[in-house]
Amino acid sequence: MLLSAFHKYENQLDKVRFIGVHTGHLGFYTDYRDFELDKLVTNLQLDTGARVSYPVLNVKVFLGNGEVKIFRALNEASIRRSDRTMVADIVINGVPFERFRGDGLTVSTPTGSTAYNKSLGGAVLHPTIEALQLTEIASLNNRVYRTLGSSIIVPKKDKIELIPTRNDYHTISVDNSVYSFRNIERIEYQIDHHKIHFVASPSHTSFWNRVKDAFIGEVDE
C-alpha cells in the first residue's frame, strides 16, 4: 500500500507527508500498529509539521530512439534480460568499472536495502546514509568472466550507469511496477533531489529495532 501511495504522489513529494501503519507485514516505514489508530489521530491533532525524511532513487532509461524514461523508486530498481544472460558495462562517475554477466542487477536505496537487495546478499544500510547500493543477481564468475562479486555502495553525489551490450528486450522493475524496453542505450541511477517525508511520530521506532524484529526476533540472553 505504501509503495502505491508513494508512486501516486511521487510528483508532489515536497508537498505531502506519509504515515505508515503496520498491518502485519514487514513495515520499515511504519510507526503505528493497526490497533493504535486512536493514538495516531491524537498525534495528528497535535502535529507540529515535524517530519522524517528518506532518500529516493532516480532512474533514467535512455532508449535508442531518443526517448528518455524517468522513474522514481522508493526501494529499488532492477534490470534483467528477458530470456538469457545479461551483459552490461558498469560505469561509475564516467569511469568504466566492470563488464557484468549474469541474471541481472539491482540498485537500492538505504530503506530498500532490507528488501530484495538483502535477499541477494546485499548490505543493510541505515536510512540516514544517503547512498545507493548496486547488487548483482547471479553473476557469472569463472576464469574467463570476472566481476567484483559483492555489493557496491556509492555516495549521494555519485552516478551509476549501466550500458547493455545487446539491443534486445530487457525487463526493468521499479518497486512493484515492471516494464519491458528494447534498444536501451544506457540507464542512469542517482539519489533523487526530492525525498519522501513521513509524519514524525513521538513513538518513533529505531531502524535497528525494526531490522531486529523483522529478521532476528528476540535475542536470548
PDB file of C-alpha atoms in Angstrom:
ATOM      1  CA  MET A   1       0.000   0.000   0.000  1.00  0.00           C
ATOM      2  CA  LEU A   2       2.792   2.430   0.854  1.00  0.00           C
ATOM      3  CA  LEU A   3       4.541   1.828  -2.477  1.00  0.00           C
ATOM      4  CA  SER A   4       1.281   2.536  -4.305  1.00  0.00           C
ATOM      5  CA  ALA A   5       0.774   5.743  -2.310  1.00  0.00           C
ATOM      6  CA  PHE A   6       4.358   6.826  -2.976  1.00  0.00           C
ATOM      7  CA  HIS A   7       4.016   6.391  -6.727  1.00  0.00           C
ATOM      8  CA  LYS A   8       0.629   8.117  -6.754  1.00  0.00           C
ATOM      9  CA  TYR A   9       2.163  11.233  -5.186  1.00  0.00           C
ATOM     10  CA  GLU A  10       5.767  10.933  -6.405  1.00  0.00           C
ATOM     11  CA  ASN A  11       5.499  14.227  -8.294  1.00  0.00           C
ATOM     12  CA  GLN A  12       4.338  16.050  -5.140  1.00  0.00           C
ATOM     13  CA  LEU A  13       6.886  14.765  -2.627  1.00  0.00           C
ATOM     14  CA  ASP A  14       7.723  18.257  -1.354  1.00  0.00           C
ATOM     15  CA  LYS A  15       4.062  18.916  -0.546  1.00  0.00           C
ATOM     16  CA  VAL A  16       2.988  15.736   1.233  1.00  0.00           C
ATOM     17  CA  ARG A  17       3.941  13.670   4.262  1.00  0.00           C
ATOM     18  CA  PHE A  18       3.150   9.994   4.588  1.00  0.00           C
ATOM     19  CA  ILE A  19       2.020   7.900   7.543  1.00  0.00           C
ATOM     20  CA  GLY A  20       2.840   4.211   7.787  1.00  0.00           C
ATOM     21  CA  VAL A  21       0.547   1.811   9.653  1.00  0.00           C
ATOM     22  CA  HIS A  22       1.854  -1.697  10.401  1.00  0.00           C
ATOM     23  CA  THR A  23      -0.834  -4.261   9.500  1.00  0.00           C
ATOM     24  CA  GLY A  24       1.172  -7.449   9.981  1.00  0.00           C
ATOM     25  CA  HIS A  25       3.614  -7.342   7.070  1.00  0.00           C
ATOM     26  CA  LEU A  26       7.207  -6.116   7.180  1.00  0.00           C
ATOM     27  CA  GLY A  27       6.980  -2.386   7.775  1.00  0.00           C
ATOM     28  CA  PHE A  28      10.196  -0.397   7.736  1.00  0.00           C
ATOM     29  CA  TYR A  29       8.311   2.869   7.221  1.00  0.00           C
ATOM     30  CA  THR A  30       5.693   2.326   9.913  1.00  0.00           C
ATOM     31  CA  ASP A  31       5.446   3.875  13.381  1.00  0.00           C
ATOM     32  CA  TYR A  32       1.929   2.721  14.244  1.00  0.00           C
ATOM     33  CA  ARG A  33       0.261  -0.674  14.589  1.00  0.00           C
ATOM     34  CA  ASP A  34      -3.243  -1.250  13.258  1.00  0.00           C
ATOM     35  CA  PHE A  35      -4.622  -1.232  16.839  1.00  0.00           C
ATOM     36  CA  GLU A  36      -3.116   2.221  17.517  1.00  0.00           C
ATOM     37  CA  LEU A  37      -5.345   4.283  15.230  1.00  0.00           C
ATOM     38  CA  ASP A  38      -6.753   6.321  18.137  1.00  0.00           C
ATOM     39  CA  LYS A  39      -3.192   7.189  19.124  1.00  0.00           C
ATOM     40  CA  LEU A  40      -2.452   8.134  15.505  1.00  0.00           C
ATOM     41  CA  VAL A  41      -5.446  10.503  15.371  1.00  0.00           C
ATOM     42  CA  THR A  42      -4.424  12.131  18.663  1.00  0.00           C
ATOM     43  CA  ASN A  43      -0.864  12.681  17.446  1.00  0.00           C
ATOM     44  CA  LEU A  44      -2.138  14.179  14.186  1.00  0.00           C
ATOM     45  CA  GLN A  45      -4.257  16.639  16.148  1.00  0.00           C
ATOM     46  CA  LEU A  46      -1.091  17.723  17.966  1.00  0.00           C
ATOM     47  CA  ASP A  47       1.019  17.680  14.793  1.00  0.00           C
ATOM     48  CA  THR A  48       3.660  20.420  14.541  1.00  0.00           C
ATOM     49  CA  GLY A  49       4.727  19.669  10.978  1.00  0.00           C
ATOM     50  CA  ALA A  50       7.808  17.703  12.034  1.00  0.00           C
ATOM     51  CA  ARG A  51       8.907  15.064   9.571  1.00  0.00           C
ATOM     52  CA  VAL A  52      11.340  12.206   8.994  1.00  0.00           C
ATOM     53  CA  SER A  53      12.864  12.082   5.503  1.00  0.00           C
ATOM     54  CA  TYR A  54      14.452   9.280   3.458  1.00  0.00           C
ATOM     55  CA  PRO A  55      16.324   9.235   0.111  1.00  0.00           C
ATOM     56  CA  VAL A  56      14.613   8.281  -3.149  1.00  0.00           C
ATOM     57  CA  LEU A  57      16.186   6.661  -6.223  1.00  0.00           C
ATOM     58  CA  ASN A  58      16.072   8.450  -9.596  1.00  0.00           C
ATOM     59  CA  VAL A  59      16.253   6.221 -12.690  1.00  0.00           C
ATOM     60  CA  LYS A  60      16.682   7.455 -16.266  1.00  0.00           C
ATOM     61  CA  VAL A  61      16.370   4.970 -19.140  1.00  0.00           C
ATOM     62  CA  PHE A  62      17.843   6.249 -22.423  1.00  0.00           C
ATOM     63  CA  LEU A  63      16.416   4.462 -25.479  1.00  0.00           C
ATOM     64  CA  GLY A  64      17.887   4.157 -28.946  1.00  0.00           C
ATOM     65  CA  ASN A  65      15.062   6.212 -30.498  1.00  0.00           C
ATOM     66  CA  GLY A  66      15.982   9.239 -28.369  1.00  0.00           C
ATOM     67  CA  GLU A  67      13.297   8.764 -25.716  1.00  0.00           C
ATOM     68  CA  VAL A  68      14.199   9.110 -22.045  1.00  0.00           C
ATOM     69  CA  LYS A  69      12.015   7.343 -19.482  1.00  0.00           C
ATOM     70  CA  ILE A  70      12.303   8.747 -15.940  1.00  0.00           C
ATOM     71  CA  PHE A  71      11.246   6.857 -12.821  1.00  0.00           C
ATOM     72  CA  ARG A  72      11.474   7.244  -9.057  1.00  0.00           C
ATOM     73  CA  ALA A  73      11.866   4.264  -6.737  1.00  0.00           C
ATOM     74  CA  LEU A  74      11.348   4.115  -3.006  1.00  0.00           C
ATOM     75  CA  ASN A  75      13.025   0.709  -2.566  1.00  0.00           C
ATOM     76  CA  GLU A  76      14.861  -0.454  -5.673  1.00  0.00           C
ATOM     77  CA  ALA A  77      15.065  -0.724  -9.447  1.00  0.00           C
ATOM     78  CA  SER A  78      16.252  -3.916 -11.159  1.00  0.00           C
ATOM     79  CA  ILE A  79      17.173  -4.876 -14.708  1.00  0.00           C
ATOM     80  CA  ARG A  80      17.189  -8.318 -16.300  1.00  0.00           C
ATOM     81  CA  ARG A  81      17.476  -9.600 -19.831  1.00  0.00           C
ATOM     82  CA  SER A  82      14.263 -11.228 -20.912  1.00  0.00           C
ATOM     83  CA  ASP A  83      15.434 -14.702 -21.940  1.00  0.00           C
ATOM     84  CA  ARG A  84      19.169 -15.215 -21.438  1.00  0.00           C
ATOM     85  CA  THR A  85      22.329 -13.996 -19.715  1.00  0.00           C
ATOM     86  CA  MET A  86      22.511 -10.217 -19.402  1.00  0.00           C
ATOM     87  CA  VAL A  87      25.752  -8.495 -20.357  1.00  0.00           C
ATOM     88  CA  ALA A  88      26.205  -4.860 -19.330  1.00  0.00           C
ATOM     89  CA  ASP A  89      29.048  -2.444 -18.715  1.00  0.00           C
ATOM     90  CA  ILE A  90      29.011  -0.715 -15.330  1.00  0.00           C
ATOM     91  CA  VAL A  91      30.290   2.876 -15.262  1.00  0.00           C
ATOM     92  CA  ILE A  92      30.656   4.899 -12.050  1.00  0.00           C
ATOM     93  CA  ASN A  93      31.051   8.674 -12.407  1.00  0.00           C
ATOM     94  CA  GLY A  94      32.158   8.252 -16.009  1.00  0.00           C
ATOM     95  CA  VAL A  95      34.819   5.675 -15.128  1.00  0.00           C
ATOM     96  CA  PRO A  96      34.368   2.178 -16.645  1.00  0.00           C
ATOM     97  CA  PHE A  97      34.274  -0.253 -13.710  1.00  0.00           C
ATOM     98  CA  GLU A  98      33.460  -3.741 -14.971  1.00  0.00           C
ATOM     99  CA  ARG A  99      31.559  -5.791 -17.539  1.00  0.00           C
ATOM    100  CA  PHE A 100      28.804  -7.724 -15.790  1.00  0.00           C
ATOM    101  CA  ARG A 101      27.492 -11.086 -16.969  1.00  0.00           C
ATOM    102  CA  GLY A 102      24.656 -12.759 -15.112  1.00  0.00           C
ATOM    103  CA  ASP A 103      20.923 -12.729 -14.492  1.00  0.00           C
ATOM    104  CA  GLY A 104      20.681  -9.015 -13.698  1.00  0.00           C
ATOM    105  CA  LEU A 105      21.458  -6.097 -11.401  1.00  0.00           C
ATOM    106  CA  THR A 106      19.524  -4.138  -8.797  1.00  0.00           C
ATOM    107  CA  VAL A 107      20.097  -0.659  -7.368  1.00  0.00           C
ATOM    108  CA  SER A 108      18.526   0.068  -3.989  1.00  0.00           C
ATOM    109  CA  THR A 109      18.009   2.960  -1.596  1.00  0.00           C
ATOM    110  CA  PRO A 110      19.042   2.655   2.076  1.00  0.00           C
ATOM    111  CA  THR A 111      15.466   1.883   3.118  1.00  0.00           C
ATOM    112  CA  GLY A 112      15.187  -0.549   0.208  1.00  0.00           C
ATOM    113  CA  SER A 113      18.344  -2.333   1.340  1.00  0.00           C
ATOM    114  CA  THR A 114      16.225  -4.553   3.614  1.00  0.00           C
ATOM    115  CA  ALA A 115      14.031  -5.726   0.714  1.00  0.00           C
ATOM    116  CA  TYR A 116      15.128  -7.522  -2.499  1.00  0.00           C
ATOM    117  CA  ASN A 117      18.699  -6.298  -2.014  1.00  0.00           C
ATOM    118  CA  LYS A 118      19.030  -8.211   1.264  1.00  0.00           C
ATOM    119  CA  SER A 119      17.749 -11.434  -0.294  1.00  0.00           C
ATOM    120  CA  LEU A 120      20.575 -11.107  -2.848  1.00  0.00           C
ATOM    121  CA  GLY A 121      23.183 -10.862  -0.094  1.00  0.00           C
ATOM    122  CA  GLY A 122      23.480  -7.068  -0.127  1.00  0.00           C
ATOM    123  CA  ALA A 123      24.258  -4.980   2.940  1.00  0.00           C
ATOM    124  CA  VAL A 124      21.648  -3.369   5.191  1.00  0.00           C
ATOM    125  CA  LEU A 125      22.129   0.424   5.207  1.00  0.00           C
ATOM    126  CA  HIS A 126      20.788   2.831   7.812  1.00  0.00           C
ATOM    127  CA  PRO A 127      18.352   5.231   6.072  1.00  0.00           C
ATOM    128  CA  THR A 128      20.267   8.320   7.230  1.00  0.00           C
ATOM    129  CA  ILE A 129      23.159   7.237   4.972  1.00  0.00           C
ATOM    130  CA  GLU A 130      22.401   8.923   1.653  1.00  0.00           C
ATOM    131  CA  ALA A 131      23.855   6.330  -0.680  1.00  0.00           C
ATOM    132  CA  LEU A 132      22.920   3.825  -3.376  1.00  0.00           C
ATOM    133  CA  GLN A 133      23.738   0.137  -3.403  1.00  0.00           C
ATOM    134  CA  LEU A 134      24.404  -1.861  -6.592  1.00  0.00           C
ATOM    135  CA  THR A 135      23.938  -5.602  -6.108  1.00  0.00           C
ATOM    136  CA  GLU A 136      24.479  -8.439  -8.572  1.00  0.00           C
ATOM    137  CA  ILE A 137      21.851 -11.049  -9.405  1.00  0.00           C
ATOM    138  CA  ALA A 138      23.563 -14.417 -10.017  1.00  0.00           C
ATOM    139  CA  SER A 139      26.723 -13.132 -11.711  1.00  0.00           C
ATOM    140  CA  LEU A 140      28.938 -15.413 -13.821  1.00  0.00           C
ATOM    141  CA  ASN A 141      32.352 -15.717 -12.209  1.00  0.00           C
ATOM    142  CA  ASN A 142      34.990 -18.052 -13.623  1.00  0.00           C
ATOM    143  CA  ARG A 143      38.459 -17.866 -15.154  1.00  0.00           C
ATOM    144  CA  VAL A 144      37.066 -16.172 -18.255  1.00  0.00           C
ATOM    145  CA  TYR A 145      34.455 -13.808 -16.826  1.00  0.00           C
ATOM    146  CA  ARG A 146      35.027 -11.876 -13.604  1.00  0.00           C
ATOM    147  CA  THR A 147      33.014  -9.325 -11.643  1.00  0.00           C
ATOM    148  CA  LEU A 148      33.584  -7.824  -8.214  1.00  0.00           C
ATOM    149  CA  GLY A 149      31.131 -10.332  -6.784  1.00  0.00           C
ATOM    150  CA  SER A 150      29.900  -8.088  -3.969  1.00  0.00           C
ATOM    151  CA  SER A 151      27.628  -5.105  -3.489  1.00  0.00           C
ATOM    152  CA  ILE A 152      28.922  -1.627  -4.304  1.00  0.00           C
ATOM    153  CA  ILE A 153      27.849   1.321  -2.145  1.00  0.00           C
ATOM    154  CA  VAL A 154      28.207   4.755  -3.728  1.00  0.00           C
ATOM    155  CA  PRO A 155      27.657   8.146  -2.036  1.00  0.00           C
ATOM    156  CA  LYS A 156      24.921  10.647  -2.733  1.00  0.00           C
ATOM    157  CA  LYS A 157      26.604  12.653  -5.492  1.00  0.00           C
ATOM    158  CA  ASP A 158      27.873   9.667  -7.483  1.00  0.00           C
ATOM    159  CA  LYS A 159      26.149   8.313 -10.589  1.00  0.00           C
ATOM    160  CA  ILE A 160      25.898   4.685 -11.670  1.00  0.00           C
ATOM    161  CA  GLU A 161      25.451   3.911 -15.367  1.00  0.00           C
ATOM    162  CA  LEU A 162      24.539   0.532 -16.846  1.00  0.00           C
ATOM    163  CA  ILE A 163      25.146   0.054 -20.568  1.00  0.00           C
ATOM    164  CA  PRO A 164      23.652  -3.161 -22.016  1.00  0.00           C
ATOM    165  CA  THR A 165      25.795  -4.648 -24.795  1.00  0.00           C
ATOM    166  CA  ARG A 166      22.834  -6.120 -26.692  1.00  0.00           C
ATOM    167  CA  ASN A 167      19.830  -4.325 -28.160  1.00  0.00           C
ATOM    168  CA  ASP A 168      17.137  -6.898 -27.433  1.00  0.00           C
ATOM    169  CA  TYR A 169      14.464  -6.659 -24.744  1.00  0.00           C
ATOM    170  CA  HIS A 170      15.312  -6.036 -21.099  1.00  0.00           C
ATOM    171  CA  THR A 171      12.904  -6.108 -18.182  1.00  0.00           C
ATOM    172  CA  ILE A 172      13.128  -3.217 -15.728  1.00  0.00           C
ATOM    173  CA  SER A 173      11.295  -3.318 -12.409  1.00  0.00           C
ATOM    174  CA  VAL A 174      10.787  -0.153 -10.361  1.00  0.00           C
ATOM    175  CA  ASP A 175       9.467  -1.102  -6.922  1.00  0.00           C
ATOM    176  CA  ASN A 176       6.292  -3.057  -7.730  1.00  0.00           C
ATOM    177  CA  SER A 177       5.981  -1.998 -11.409  1.00  0.00           C
ATOM    178  CA  VAL A 178       7.517  -3.889 -14.349  1.00  0.00           C
ATOM    179  CA  TYR A 179       8.444  -2.507 -17.785  1.00  0.00           C
ATOM    180  CA  SER A 180       9.973  -4.002 -20.933  1.00  0.00           C
ATOM    181  CA  PHE A 181      12.217  -1.936 -23.207  1.00  0.00           C
ATOM    182  CA  ARG A 182      14.182  -2.695 -26.355  1.00  0.00           C
ATOM    183  CA  ASN A 183      17.325  -0.925 -27.579  1.00  0.00           C
ATOM    184  CA  ILE A 184      18.376   0.541 -24.242  1.00  0.00           C
ATOM    185  CA  GLU A 185      21.430   2.750 -24.714  1.00  0.00           C
ATOM    186  CA  ARG A 186      22.097   3.232 -21.019  1.00  0.00           C
ATOM    187  CA  ILE A 187      20.453   3.573 -17.623  1.00  0.00           C
ATOM    188  CA  GLU A 188      21.487   6.203 -15.071  1.00  0.00           C
ATOM    189  CA  TYR A 189      20.913   5.824 -11.326  1.00  0.00           C
ATOM    190  CA  GLN A 190      21.306   8.652  -8.800  1.00  0.00           C
ATOM    191  CA  ILE A 191      19.888   9.831  -5.495  1.00  0.00           C
ATOM    192  CA  ASP A 192      16.885  11.986  -6.416  1.00  0.00           C
ATOM    193  CA  HIS A 193      16.859  15.655  -5.392  1.00  0.00           C
ATOM    194  CA  HIS A 194      13.478  15.005  -3.731  1.00  0.00           C
ATOM    195  CA  LYS A 195      12.972  12.899  -0.606  1.00  0.00           C
ATOM    196  CA  ILE A 196       9.994  11.073   0.822  1.00  0.00           C
ATOM    197  CA  HIS A 197       8.724  12.647   4.052  1.00  0.00           C
ATOM    198  CA  PHE A 198       6.860  10.943   6.884  1.00  0.00           C
ATOM    199  CA  VAL A 199       4.947  12.499   9.760  1.00  0.00           C
ATOM    200  CA  ALA A 200       7.325  12.362  12.728  1.00  0.00           C
ATOM    201  CA  SER A 201       5.924  10.198  15.495  1.00  0.00           C
ATOM    202  CA  PRO A 202       6.600  10.743  19.223  1.00  0.00           C
ATOM    203  CA  SER A 203       6.900   6.958  19.451  1.00  0.00           C
ATOM    204  CA  HIS A 204       9.291   6.584  16.517  1.00  0.00           C
ATOM    205  CA  THR A 205      10.768   3.073  16.363  1.00  0.00           C
ATOM    206  CA  SER A 206      14.510   2.944  15.720  1.00  0.00           C
ATOM    207  CA  PHE A 207      15.635   1.447  12.421  1.00  0.00           C
ATOM    208  CA  TRP A 208      17.744  -1.229  14.105  1.00  0.00           C
ATOM    209  CA  ASN A 209      14.814  -2.329  16.253  1.00  0.00           C
ATOM    210  CA  ARG A 210      12.773  -2.714  13.081  1.00  0.00           C
ATOM    211  CA  VAL A 211      15.531  -4.794  11.478  1.00  0.00           C
ATOM    212  CA  LYS A 212      15.840  -6.965  14.588  1.00  0.00           C
ATOM    213  CA  ASP A 213      12.090  -7.509  14.846  1.00  0.00           C
ATOM    214  CA  ALA A 214      11.790  -8.356  11.142  1.00  0.00           C
ATOM    215  CA  PHE A 215      14.732 -10.722  10.711  1.00  0.00           C
ATOM    216  CA  ILE A 216      16.043 -11.832  14.104  1.00  0.00           C
ATOM    217  CA  GLY A 217      13.342 -11.638  16.756  1.00  0.00           C
ATOM    218  CA  GLU A 218      14.082 -11.862  20.446  1.00  0.00           C
ATOM    219  CA  VAL A 219      17.735 -12.263  21.361  1.00  0.00           C
ATOM    220  CA  ASP A 220      18.467 -14.872  24.031  1.00  0.00           C
ATOM    221  CA  GLU A 221      20.397 -13.510  26.985  1.00  0.00           C
TER     222      GLU A 221
END
